[in-house]
Short mmCIF file of C-alpha atoms and ligand atoms in Angstrom, two decimals:
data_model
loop_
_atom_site.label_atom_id
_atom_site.label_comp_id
_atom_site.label_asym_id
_atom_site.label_seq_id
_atom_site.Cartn_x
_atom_site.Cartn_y
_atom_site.Cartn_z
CA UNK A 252 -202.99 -42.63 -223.55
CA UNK A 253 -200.35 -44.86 -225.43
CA UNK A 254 -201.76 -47.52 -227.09
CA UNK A 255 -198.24 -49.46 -227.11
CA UNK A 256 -198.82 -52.29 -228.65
CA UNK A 257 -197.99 -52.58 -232.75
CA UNK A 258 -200.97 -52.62 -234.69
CA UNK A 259 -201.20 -54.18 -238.27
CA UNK A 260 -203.16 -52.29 -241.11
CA UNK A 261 -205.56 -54.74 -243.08
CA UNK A 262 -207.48 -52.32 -245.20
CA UNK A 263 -206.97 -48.48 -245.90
CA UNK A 264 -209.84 -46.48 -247.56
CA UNK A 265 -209.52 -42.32 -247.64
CA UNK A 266 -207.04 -41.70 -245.40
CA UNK A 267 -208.64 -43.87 -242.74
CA UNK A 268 -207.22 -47.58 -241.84
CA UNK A 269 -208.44 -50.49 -240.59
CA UNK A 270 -206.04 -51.65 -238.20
CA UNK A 271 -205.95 -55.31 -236.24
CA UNK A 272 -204.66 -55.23 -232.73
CA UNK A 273 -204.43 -58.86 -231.39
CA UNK A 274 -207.79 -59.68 -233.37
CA UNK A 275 -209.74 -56.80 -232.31
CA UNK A 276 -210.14 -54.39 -235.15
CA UNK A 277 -210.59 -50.52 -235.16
CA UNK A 278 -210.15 -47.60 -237.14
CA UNK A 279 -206.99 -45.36 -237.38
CA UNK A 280 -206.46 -42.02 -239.27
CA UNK A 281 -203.53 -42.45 -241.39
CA UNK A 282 -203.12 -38.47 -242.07
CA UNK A 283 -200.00 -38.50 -239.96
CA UNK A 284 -198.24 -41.11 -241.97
CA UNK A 285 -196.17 -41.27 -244.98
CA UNK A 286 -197.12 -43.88 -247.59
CA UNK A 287 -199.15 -46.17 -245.52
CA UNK A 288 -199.59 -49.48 -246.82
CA UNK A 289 -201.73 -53.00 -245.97
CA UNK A 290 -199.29 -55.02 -244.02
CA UNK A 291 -197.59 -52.18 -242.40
CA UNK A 292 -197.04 -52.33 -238.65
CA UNK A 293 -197.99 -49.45 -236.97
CA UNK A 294 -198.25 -47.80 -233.70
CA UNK A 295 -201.51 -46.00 -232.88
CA UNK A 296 -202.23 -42.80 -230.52
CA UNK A 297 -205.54 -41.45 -229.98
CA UNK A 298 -206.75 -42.50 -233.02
CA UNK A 299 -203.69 -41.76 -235.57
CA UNK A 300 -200.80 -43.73 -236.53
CA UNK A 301 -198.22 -42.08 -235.45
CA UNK A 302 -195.34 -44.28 -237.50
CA UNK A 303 -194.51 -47.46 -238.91
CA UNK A 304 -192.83 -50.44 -237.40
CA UNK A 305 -189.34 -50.92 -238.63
CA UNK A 306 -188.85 -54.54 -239.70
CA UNK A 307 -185.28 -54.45 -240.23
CA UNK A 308 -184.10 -52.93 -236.68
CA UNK A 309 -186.92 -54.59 -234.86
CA UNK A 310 -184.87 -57.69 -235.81
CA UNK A 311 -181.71 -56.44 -234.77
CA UNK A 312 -182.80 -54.99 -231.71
CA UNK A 313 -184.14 -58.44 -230.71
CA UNK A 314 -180.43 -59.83 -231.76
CA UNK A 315 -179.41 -57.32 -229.53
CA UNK A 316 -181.16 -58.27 -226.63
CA UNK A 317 -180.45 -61.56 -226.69
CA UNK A 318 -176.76 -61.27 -227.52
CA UNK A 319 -177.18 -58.24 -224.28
CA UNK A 320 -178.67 -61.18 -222.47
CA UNK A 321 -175.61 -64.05 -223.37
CA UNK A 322 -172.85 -61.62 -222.69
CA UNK A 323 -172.99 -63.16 -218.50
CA UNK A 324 -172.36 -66.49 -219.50
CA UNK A 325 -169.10 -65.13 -220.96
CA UNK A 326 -170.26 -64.06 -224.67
CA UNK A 327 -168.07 -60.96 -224.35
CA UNK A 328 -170.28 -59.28 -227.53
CA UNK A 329 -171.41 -55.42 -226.54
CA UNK A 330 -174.87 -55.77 -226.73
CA UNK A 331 -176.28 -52.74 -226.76
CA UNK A 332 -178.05 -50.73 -229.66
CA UNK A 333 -176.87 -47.19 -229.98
CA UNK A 334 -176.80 -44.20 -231.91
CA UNK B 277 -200.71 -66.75 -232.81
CA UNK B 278 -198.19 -64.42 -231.12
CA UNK B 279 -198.66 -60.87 -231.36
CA UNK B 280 -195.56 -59.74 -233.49
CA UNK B 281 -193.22 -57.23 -232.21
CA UNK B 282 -194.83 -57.89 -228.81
CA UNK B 283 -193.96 -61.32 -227.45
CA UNK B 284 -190.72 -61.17 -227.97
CA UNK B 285 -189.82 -58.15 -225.68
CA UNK B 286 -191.67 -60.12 -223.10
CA UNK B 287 -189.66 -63.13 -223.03
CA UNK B 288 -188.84 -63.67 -219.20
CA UNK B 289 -185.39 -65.17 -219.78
CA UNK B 290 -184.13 -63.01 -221.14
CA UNK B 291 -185.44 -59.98 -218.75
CA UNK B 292 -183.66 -62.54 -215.78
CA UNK B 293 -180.39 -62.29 -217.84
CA UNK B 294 -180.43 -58.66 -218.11
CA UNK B 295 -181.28 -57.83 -214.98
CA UNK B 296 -178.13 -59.79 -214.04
CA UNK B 297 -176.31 -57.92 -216.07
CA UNK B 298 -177.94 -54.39 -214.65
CA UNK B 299 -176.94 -56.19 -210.80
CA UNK B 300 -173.30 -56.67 -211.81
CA UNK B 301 -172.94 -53.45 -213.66
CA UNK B 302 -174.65 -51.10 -211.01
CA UNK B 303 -172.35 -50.02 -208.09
CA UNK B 304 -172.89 -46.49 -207.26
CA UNK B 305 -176.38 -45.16 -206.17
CA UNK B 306 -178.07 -43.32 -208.67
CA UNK B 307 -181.42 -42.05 -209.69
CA UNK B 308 -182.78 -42.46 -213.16
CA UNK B 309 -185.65 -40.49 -214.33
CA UNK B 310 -188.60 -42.52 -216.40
CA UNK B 311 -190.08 -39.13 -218.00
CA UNK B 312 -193.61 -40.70 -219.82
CA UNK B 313 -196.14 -41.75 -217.70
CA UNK B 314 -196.68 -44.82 -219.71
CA UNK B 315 -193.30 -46.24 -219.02
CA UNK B 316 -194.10 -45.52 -215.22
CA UNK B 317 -197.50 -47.71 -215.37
CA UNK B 318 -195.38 -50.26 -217.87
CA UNK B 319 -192.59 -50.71 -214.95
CA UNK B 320 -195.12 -51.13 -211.91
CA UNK B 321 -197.37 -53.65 -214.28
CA UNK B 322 -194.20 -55.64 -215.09
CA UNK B 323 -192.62 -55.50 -211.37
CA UNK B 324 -189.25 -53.93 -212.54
CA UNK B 325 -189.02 -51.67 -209.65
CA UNK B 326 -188.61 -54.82 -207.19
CA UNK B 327 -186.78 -56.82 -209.32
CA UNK B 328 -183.83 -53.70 -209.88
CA UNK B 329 -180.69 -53.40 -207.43
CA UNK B 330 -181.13 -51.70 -204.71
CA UNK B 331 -178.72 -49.17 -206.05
CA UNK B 332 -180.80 -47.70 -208.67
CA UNK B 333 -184.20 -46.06 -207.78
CA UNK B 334 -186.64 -44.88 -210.27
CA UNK B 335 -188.32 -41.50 -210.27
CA UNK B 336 -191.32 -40.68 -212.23
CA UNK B 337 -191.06 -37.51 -214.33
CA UNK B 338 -193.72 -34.90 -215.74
CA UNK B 339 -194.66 -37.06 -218.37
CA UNK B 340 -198.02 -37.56 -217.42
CA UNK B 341 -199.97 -34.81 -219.37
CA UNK B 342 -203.16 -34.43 -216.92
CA UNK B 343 -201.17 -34.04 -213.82
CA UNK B 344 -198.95 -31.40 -216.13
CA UNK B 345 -201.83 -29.49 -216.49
CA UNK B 346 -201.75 -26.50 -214.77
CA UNK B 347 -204.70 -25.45 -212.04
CA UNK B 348 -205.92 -22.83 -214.14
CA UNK B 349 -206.01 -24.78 -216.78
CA UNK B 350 -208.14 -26.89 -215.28
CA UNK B 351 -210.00 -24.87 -214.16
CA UNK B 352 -210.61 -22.94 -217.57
CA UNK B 353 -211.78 -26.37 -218.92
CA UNK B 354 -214.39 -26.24 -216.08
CA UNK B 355 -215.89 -22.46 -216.98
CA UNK B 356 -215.78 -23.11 -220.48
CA UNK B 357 -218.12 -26.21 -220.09
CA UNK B 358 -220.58 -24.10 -218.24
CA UNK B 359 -220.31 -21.64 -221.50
CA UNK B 360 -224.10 -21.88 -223.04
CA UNK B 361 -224.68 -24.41 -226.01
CA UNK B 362 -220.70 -25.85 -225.58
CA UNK B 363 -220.79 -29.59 -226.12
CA UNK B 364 -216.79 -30.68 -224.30
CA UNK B 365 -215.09 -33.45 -225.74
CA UNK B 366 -211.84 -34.49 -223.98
CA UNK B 367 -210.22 -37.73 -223.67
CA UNK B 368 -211.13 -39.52 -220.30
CA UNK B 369 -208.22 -38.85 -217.72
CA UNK B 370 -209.20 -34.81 -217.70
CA UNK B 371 -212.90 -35.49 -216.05
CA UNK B 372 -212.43 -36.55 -212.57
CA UNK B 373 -209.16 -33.87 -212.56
CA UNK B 374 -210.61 -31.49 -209.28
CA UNK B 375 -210.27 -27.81 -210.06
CA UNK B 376 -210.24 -24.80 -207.24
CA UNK B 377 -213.89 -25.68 -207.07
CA UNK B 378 -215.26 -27.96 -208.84
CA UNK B 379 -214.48 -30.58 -211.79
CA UNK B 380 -215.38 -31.96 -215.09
CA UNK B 381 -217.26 -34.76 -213.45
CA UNK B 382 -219.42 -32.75 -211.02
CA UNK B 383 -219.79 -30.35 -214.03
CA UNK B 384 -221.69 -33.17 -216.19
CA UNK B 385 -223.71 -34.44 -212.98
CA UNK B 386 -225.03 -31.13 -212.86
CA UNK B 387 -225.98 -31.04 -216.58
CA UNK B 388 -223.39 -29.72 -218.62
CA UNK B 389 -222.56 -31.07 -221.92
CA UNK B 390 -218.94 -32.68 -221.33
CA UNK B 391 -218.38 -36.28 -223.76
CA UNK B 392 -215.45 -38.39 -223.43
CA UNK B 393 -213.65 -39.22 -226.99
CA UNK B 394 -211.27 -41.69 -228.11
CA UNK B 395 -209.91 -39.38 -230.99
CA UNK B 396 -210.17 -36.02 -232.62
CA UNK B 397 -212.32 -37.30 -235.05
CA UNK B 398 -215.00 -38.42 -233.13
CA UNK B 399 -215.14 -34.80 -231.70
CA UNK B 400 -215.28 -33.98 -235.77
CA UNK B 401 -218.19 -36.19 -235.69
CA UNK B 402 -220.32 -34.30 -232.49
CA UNK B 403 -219.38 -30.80 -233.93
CA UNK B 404 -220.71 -32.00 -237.44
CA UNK B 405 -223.98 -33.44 -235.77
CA UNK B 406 -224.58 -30.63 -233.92
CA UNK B 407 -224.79 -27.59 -236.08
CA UNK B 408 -226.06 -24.96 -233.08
CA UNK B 409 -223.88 -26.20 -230.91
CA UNK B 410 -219.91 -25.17 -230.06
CA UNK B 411 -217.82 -28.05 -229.77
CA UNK B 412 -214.51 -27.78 -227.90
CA UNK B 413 -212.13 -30.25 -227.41
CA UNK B 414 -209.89 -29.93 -224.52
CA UNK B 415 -206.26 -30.15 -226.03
CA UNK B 416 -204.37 -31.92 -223.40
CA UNK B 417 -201.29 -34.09 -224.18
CA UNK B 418 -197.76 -33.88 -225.38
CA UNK B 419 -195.41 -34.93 -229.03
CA UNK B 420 -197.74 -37.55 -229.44
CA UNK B 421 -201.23 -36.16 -228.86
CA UNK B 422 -200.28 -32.33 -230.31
CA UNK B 423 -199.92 -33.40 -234.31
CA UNK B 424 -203.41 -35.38 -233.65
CA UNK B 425 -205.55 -32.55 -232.75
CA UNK B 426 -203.52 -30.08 -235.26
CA UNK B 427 -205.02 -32.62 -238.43
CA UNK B 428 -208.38 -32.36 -236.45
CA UNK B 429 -207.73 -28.23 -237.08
CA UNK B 430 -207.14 -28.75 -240.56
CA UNK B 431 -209.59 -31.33 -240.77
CA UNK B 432 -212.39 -29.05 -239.61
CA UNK B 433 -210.97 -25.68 -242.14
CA UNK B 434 -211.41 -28.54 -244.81
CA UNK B 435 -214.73 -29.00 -244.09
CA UNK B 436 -215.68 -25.23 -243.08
CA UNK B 437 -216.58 -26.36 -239.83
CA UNK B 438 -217.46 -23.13 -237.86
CA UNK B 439 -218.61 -24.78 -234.97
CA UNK B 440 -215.29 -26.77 -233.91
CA UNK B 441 -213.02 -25.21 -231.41
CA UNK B 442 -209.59 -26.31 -229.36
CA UNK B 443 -208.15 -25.10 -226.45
CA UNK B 444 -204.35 -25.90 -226.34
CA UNK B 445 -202.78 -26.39 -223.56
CA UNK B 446 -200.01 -28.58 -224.75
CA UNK B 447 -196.76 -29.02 -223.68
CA UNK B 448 -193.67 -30.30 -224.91
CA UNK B 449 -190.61 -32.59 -223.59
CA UNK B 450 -187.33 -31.54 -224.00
CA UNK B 451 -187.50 -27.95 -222.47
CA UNK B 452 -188.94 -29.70 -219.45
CA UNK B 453 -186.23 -31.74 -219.47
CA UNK B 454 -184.06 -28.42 -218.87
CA UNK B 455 -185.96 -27.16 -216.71
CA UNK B 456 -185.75 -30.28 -214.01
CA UNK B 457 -182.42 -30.22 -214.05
CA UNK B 458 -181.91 -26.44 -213.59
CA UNK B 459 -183.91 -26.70 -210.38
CA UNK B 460 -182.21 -27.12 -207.41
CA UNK B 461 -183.16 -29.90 -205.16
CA UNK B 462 -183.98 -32.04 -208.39
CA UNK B 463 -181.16 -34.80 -208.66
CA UNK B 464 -181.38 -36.99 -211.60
CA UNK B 465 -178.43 -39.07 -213.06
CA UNK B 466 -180.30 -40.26 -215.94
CA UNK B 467 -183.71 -40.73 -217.62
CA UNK B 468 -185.32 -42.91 -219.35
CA UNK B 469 -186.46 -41.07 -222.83
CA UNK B 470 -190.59 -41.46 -223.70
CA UNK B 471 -191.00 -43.71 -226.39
CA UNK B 472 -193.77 -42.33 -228.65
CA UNK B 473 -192.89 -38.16 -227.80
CA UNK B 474 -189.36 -39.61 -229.43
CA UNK B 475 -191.56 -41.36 -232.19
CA UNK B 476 -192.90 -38.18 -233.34
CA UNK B 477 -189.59 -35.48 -232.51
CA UNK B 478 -186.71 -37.91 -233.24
CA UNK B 479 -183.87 -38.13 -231.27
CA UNK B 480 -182.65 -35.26 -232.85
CA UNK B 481 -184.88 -33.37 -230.81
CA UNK B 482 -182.89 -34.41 -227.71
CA UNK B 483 -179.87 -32.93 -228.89
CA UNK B 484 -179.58 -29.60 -227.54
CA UNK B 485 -180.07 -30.37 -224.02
CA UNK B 486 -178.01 -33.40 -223.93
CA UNK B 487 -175.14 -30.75 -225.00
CA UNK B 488 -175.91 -28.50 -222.50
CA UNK B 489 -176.01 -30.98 -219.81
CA UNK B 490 -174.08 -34.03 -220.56
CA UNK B 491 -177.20 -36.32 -219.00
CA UNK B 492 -177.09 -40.03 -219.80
CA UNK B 493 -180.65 -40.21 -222.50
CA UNK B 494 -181.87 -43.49 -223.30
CA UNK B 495 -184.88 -43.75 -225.68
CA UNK B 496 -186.62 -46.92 -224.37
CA UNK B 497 -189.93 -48.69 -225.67
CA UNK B 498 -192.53 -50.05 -223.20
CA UNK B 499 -192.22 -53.72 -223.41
CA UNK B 500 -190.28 -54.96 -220.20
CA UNK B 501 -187.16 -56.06 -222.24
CA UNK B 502 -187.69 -52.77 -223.96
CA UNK B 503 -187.13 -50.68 -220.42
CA UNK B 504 -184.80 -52.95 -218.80
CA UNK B 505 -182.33 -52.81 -221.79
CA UNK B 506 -182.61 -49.14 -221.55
CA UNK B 507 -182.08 -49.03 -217.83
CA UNK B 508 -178.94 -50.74 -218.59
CA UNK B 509 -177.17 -48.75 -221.01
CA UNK B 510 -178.30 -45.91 -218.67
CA UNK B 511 -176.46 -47.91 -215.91
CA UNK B 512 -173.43 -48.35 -217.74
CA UNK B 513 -172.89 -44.99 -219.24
CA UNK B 514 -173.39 -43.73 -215.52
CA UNK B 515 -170.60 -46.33 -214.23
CA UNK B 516 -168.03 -45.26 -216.94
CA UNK B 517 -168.80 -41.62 -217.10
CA UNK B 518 -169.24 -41.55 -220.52
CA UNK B 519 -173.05 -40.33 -221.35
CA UNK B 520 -174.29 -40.80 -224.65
CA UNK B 521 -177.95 -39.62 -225.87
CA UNK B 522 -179.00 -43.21 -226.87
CA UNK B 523 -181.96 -44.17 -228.97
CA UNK B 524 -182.80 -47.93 -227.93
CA UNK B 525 -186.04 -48.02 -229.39
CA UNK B 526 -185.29 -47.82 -233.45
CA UNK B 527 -188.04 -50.32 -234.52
CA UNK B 528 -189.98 -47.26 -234.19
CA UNK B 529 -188.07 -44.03 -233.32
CA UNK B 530 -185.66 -42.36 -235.79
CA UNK B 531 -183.53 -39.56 -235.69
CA UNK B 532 -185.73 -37.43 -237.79
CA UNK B 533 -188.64 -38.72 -236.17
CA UNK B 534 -191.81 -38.20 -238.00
CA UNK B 535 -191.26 -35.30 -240.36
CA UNK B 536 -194.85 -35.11 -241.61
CA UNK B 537 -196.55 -35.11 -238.06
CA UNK B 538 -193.97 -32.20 -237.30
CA UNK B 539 -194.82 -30.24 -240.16
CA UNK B 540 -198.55 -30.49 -239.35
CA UNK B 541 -197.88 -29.43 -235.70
CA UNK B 542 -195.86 -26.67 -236.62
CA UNK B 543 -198.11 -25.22 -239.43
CA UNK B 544 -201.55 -25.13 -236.88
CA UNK B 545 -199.06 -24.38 -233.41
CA UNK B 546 -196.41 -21.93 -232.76
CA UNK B 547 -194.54 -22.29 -228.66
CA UNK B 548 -195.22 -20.39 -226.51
CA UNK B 549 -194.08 -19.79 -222.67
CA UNK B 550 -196.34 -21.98 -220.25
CA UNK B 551 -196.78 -23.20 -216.51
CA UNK B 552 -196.41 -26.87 -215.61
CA UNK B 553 -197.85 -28.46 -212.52
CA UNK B 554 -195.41 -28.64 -210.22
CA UNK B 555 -192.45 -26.68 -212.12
CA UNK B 556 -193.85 -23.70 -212.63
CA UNK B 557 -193.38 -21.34 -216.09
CA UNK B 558 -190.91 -22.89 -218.81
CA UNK B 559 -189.66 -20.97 -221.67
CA UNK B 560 -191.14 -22.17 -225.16
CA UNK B 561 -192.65 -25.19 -223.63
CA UNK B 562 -196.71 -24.87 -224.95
CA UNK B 563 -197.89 -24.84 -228.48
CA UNK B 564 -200.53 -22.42 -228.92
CA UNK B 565 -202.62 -22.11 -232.07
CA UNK B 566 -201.14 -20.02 -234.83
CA UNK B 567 -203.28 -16.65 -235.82
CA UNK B 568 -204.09 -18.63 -239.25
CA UNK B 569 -206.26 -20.64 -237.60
CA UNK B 570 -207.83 -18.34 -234.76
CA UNK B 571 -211.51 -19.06 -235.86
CA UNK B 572 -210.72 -22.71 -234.45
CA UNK B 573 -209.08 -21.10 -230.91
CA UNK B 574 -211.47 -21.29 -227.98
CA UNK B 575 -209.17 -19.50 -225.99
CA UNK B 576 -210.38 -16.36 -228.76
CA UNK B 577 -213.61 -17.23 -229.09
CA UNK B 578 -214.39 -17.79 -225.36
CA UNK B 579 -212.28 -15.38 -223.74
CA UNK B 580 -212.28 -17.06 -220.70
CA UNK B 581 -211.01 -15.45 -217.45
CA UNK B 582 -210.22 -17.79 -214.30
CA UNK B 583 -210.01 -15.54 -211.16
CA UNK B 584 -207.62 -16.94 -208.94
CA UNK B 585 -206.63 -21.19 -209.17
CA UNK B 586 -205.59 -22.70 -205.92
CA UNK B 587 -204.18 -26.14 -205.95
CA UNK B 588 -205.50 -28.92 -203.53
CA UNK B 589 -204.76 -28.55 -200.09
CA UNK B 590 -201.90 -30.73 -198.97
CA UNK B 591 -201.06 -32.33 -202.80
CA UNK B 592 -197.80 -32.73 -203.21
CA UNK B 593 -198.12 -34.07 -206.75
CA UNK B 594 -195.80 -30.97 -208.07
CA UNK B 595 -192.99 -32.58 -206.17
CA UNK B 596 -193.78 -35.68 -207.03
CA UNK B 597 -193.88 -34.94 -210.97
CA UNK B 598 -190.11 -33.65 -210.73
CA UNK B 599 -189.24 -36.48 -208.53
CA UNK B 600 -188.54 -34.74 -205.22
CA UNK B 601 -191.00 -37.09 -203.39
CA UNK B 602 -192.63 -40.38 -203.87
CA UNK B 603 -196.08 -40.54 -203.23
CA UNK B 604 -196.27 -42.28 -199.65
CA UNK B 605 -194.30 -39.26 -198.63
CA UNK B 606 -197.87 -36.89 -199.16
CA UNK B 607 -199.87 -37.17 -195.87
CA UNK B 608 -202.55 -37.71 -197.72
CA UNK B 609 -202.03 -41.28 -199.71
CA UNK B 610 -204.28 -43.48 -199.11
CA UNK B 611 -205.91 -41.66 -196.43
CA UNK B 612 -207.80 -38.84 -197.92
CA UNK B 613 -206.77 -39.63 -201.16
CA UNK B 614 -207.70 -42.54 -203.61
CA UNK B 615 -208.50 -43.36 -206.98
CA UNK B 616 -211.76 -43.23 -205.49
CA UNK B 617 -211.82 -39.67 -204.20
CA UNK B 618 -208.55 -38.28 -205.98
CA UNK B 619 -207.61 -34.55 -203.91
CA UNK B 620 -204.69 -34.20 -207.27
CA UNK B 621 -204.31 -35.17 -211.08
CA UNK B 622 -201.79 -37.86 -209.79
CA UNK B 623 -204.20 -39.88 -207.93
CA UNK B 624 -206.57 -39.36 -211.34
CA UNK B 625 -204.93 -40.43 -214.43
CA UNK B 626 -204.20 -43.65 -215.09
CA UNK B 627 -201.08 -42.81 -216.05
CA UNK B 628 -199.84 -40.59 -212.58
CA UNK B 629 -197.47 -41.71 -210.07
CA UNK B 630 -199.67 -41.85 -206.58
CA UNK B 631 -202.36 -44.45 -209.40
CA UNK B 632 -199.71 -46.41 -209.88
CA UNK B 633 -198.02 -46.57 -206.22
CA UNK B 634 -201.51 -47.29 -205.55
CA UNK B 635 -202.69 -49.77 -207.61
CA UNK B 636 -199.23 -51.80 -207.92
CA UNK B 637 -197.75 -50.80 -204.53
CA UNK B 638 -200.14 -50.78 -201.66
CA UNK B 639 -198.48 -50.15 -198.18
S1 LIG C 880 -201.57 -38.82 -203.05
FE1 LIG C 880 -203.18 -37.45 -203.80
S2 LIG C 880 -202.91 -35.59 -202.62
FE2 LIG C 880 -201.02 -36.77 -202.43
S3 LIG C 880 -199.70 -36.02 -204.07
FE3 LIG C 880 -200.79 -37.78 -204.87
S4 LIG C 880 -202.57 -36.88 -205.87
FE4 LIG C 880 -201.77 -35.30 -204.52
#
């Protein structure tokens, strides 16, 4: 029933967005969301976005990973992302 | 053009790398948990579980919300579609789900009003078309799915809809979480947090019962890199004895989680004790609807009464949800039972275990 995959929103009109996923667009209720806005990232459940992509630690996870990923060839960098 | 935020958690090289790293960091045996039934289909699709140590083996938790569902449950779905003038609307896993005598599916071939939805709204939509007709939407579904059909409740007091009902049978994560690992022969040395239950409760919802029982917690995502990465700081918390309740899904999980989705959950649902598939009753685990909003409660307006729900002969998906068995272990894989002819809610939903052994792991 998760719809996993990071959807964009390209217009918003009452509450109700139209979101792009991979070129196919649908509708989303926004009513779970703070301040929604065109351009946002979002991740979609049964219909609602549930929350907003976060730019800044999607970029550091992916530094993450890949530093997780170079620490075998002797990179001794902890690379993992915790709270 | 790449898909962003996608892609990159799919990049193959990097997955090799850290599953060298998981191979070199894994000695002792151990068990880890994945709890959401997404992450379950996410690691057959990806062909994690053969590409893992043979150290670590990976049990699939109760966090597939059909097979969850209760037998009488189920079966109160099936006598409330046979109420007069009630239109169902449920999402699509719930219809082929067999009850102590019948199901959803055979329900509808034999005329009963029962439409599959993609959202609360479009359930809005039937109810508002249908002005001498009940519509009741089958309120399956955890975190995630819970806040969705609350806004449909206020949605409908908004628009004084008097025809739009829910029955909730929800259930929530974390006390299930205690309750596997207060039961006996249930073994787990880690799990594998769901991604978008976390989205909505935080990881601050986690907190309590990683005090009380000192379990390594990762939050994980449901891109391969996403799991694997989790699976490793699982493995290396295990190996050095020091657990940690670890959120490694931020680009979309927060500590707070989603504050508004919460507040809309808890104004429309209040917990409430309730029986899991396979578990049995767990303390504060449902959300039922507050009194507020009782005209909107099927379970009021309905007052339906199952008489006495038996679960399939032979089905052994309750030990399979709290990862006592894997499904070749039930006699009846593959023989009797198939995504064709599914005897339990495990063999249904596209997100259970024996669909996924199935589909991904054919003996
Ligand atoms: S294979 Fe079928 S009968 Fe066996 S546990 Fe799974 S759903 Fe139940």
């Amino acid at each position: 029933m998760c719809l996993a995959i990071p959807s964009k929103i390209i217009k918003i009109k009452d509450n109700m967005a139209t979101i792009d996923v991979d070129g196919v667009q649908r509708e989303a209720s926004l009513l779970l969301l703070e301040n929604p806005k065109v351009g946002d990232y979002v991740i979609v459940h049964a219909g609602f976005a549930i929350n907003k992509i976060n730019e800044e630690h999607a970029l550091e996870s992916l530094k993450l990973l890949r530093e997780a990923a170079a620490v075998i060839f002797g990179d001794q960098k902890e690379g993992i992302d915790s709270d | 053009m790449a898909i962003k935020h996608l892609e990159e958690y799919r990049d193959p090289q990097i997955a090799q790398k850290i599953i060298k790293r998981i191979k070199a960091a894994s000695l002792k045996q151990i068990r880890l948990m994945e709890v959401c039934g997404t992450h379950t289909m996410s690691i057959f699709k990806s062909g994690i579980r053969q590409l893992l140590p043979e150290t670590i083996s990976l049990l699939s938790g109760p966090g597939c919300p059909v097979c969850v569902t209760a037998q009488n449950e189920i079966d109160a779905f099936i006598a409330l579609s046979r109420v007069e003038d009630v239109i169902i609307t449920t999402f699509g896993d719930l219809i082929k789900v067999p009850g102590t005598d019948s199901s959803l599916q055979t329900e509808r071939a034999g005329g009963r009003d029962i439409r599959i939805v993609y959202s609360t709204f479009d359930a809005l939509e039937i109810a508002k078309k249908n002005p001498k007709k009940n519509v009741v939407f089958l309120g399956v579904g955890f975190e995630t799915t819970a806040p969705t059909i609350a806004a449909s409740i206020l949605a409908a007091k908004e628009m004084n809809l008097g025809n739009y009902f829910v029955i909730s049978t929800h259930k929530l994560v974390p006390p299930a979480l205690v309750a596997l690992m207060a039961t006996r022969e249930v073994n787990i040395d880690g799990f594998l947090l769901p991604g978008h239950v976390s989205v909505v409760i935080g990881t601050k919802a986690y907190q309590p019962f990683f005090k009380q029982y000192q379990s390594p917690c990762a939050i994980a995502g449901f891109e391969p890199l996403d799991i694997l990465q989790a699976i490793l700081i699982l493995v290396e918390q295990i190996e050095t004895g020091a657990p940690q309740l670890t959120n490694s899904y931020r680009r979309a999980v927060t500590f707070e989680g989603n504050v508004k989705a919460q507040k809309i959950m808890q104004d429309v649902f209040e917990t409430v004790d309730v029986k899991w598939r396979g578990i049995g009753t767990i303390p504060e685990s449902g959300l039922k609807i507050r009194k507020e909003f009782a005209a909107f409660d099927a379970q009021k307006e309905f007052a339906i009464i199952v008489s006495e729900s038996k679960e399939p002969k032979g089905c052994v998906c309750g030990e399979i949800l709290t990862g006592i068995k894997n499904p070749t272990e039930c006699p009846l894989y593959q023989k009797a039972c198939t995504p064709m002819n599914p005897v339990g809610p495990c063999m249904v939903s596209s997100e259970g275990t024996c669909a996924a052994y199935y589909r991904y792991y054919s003996i």
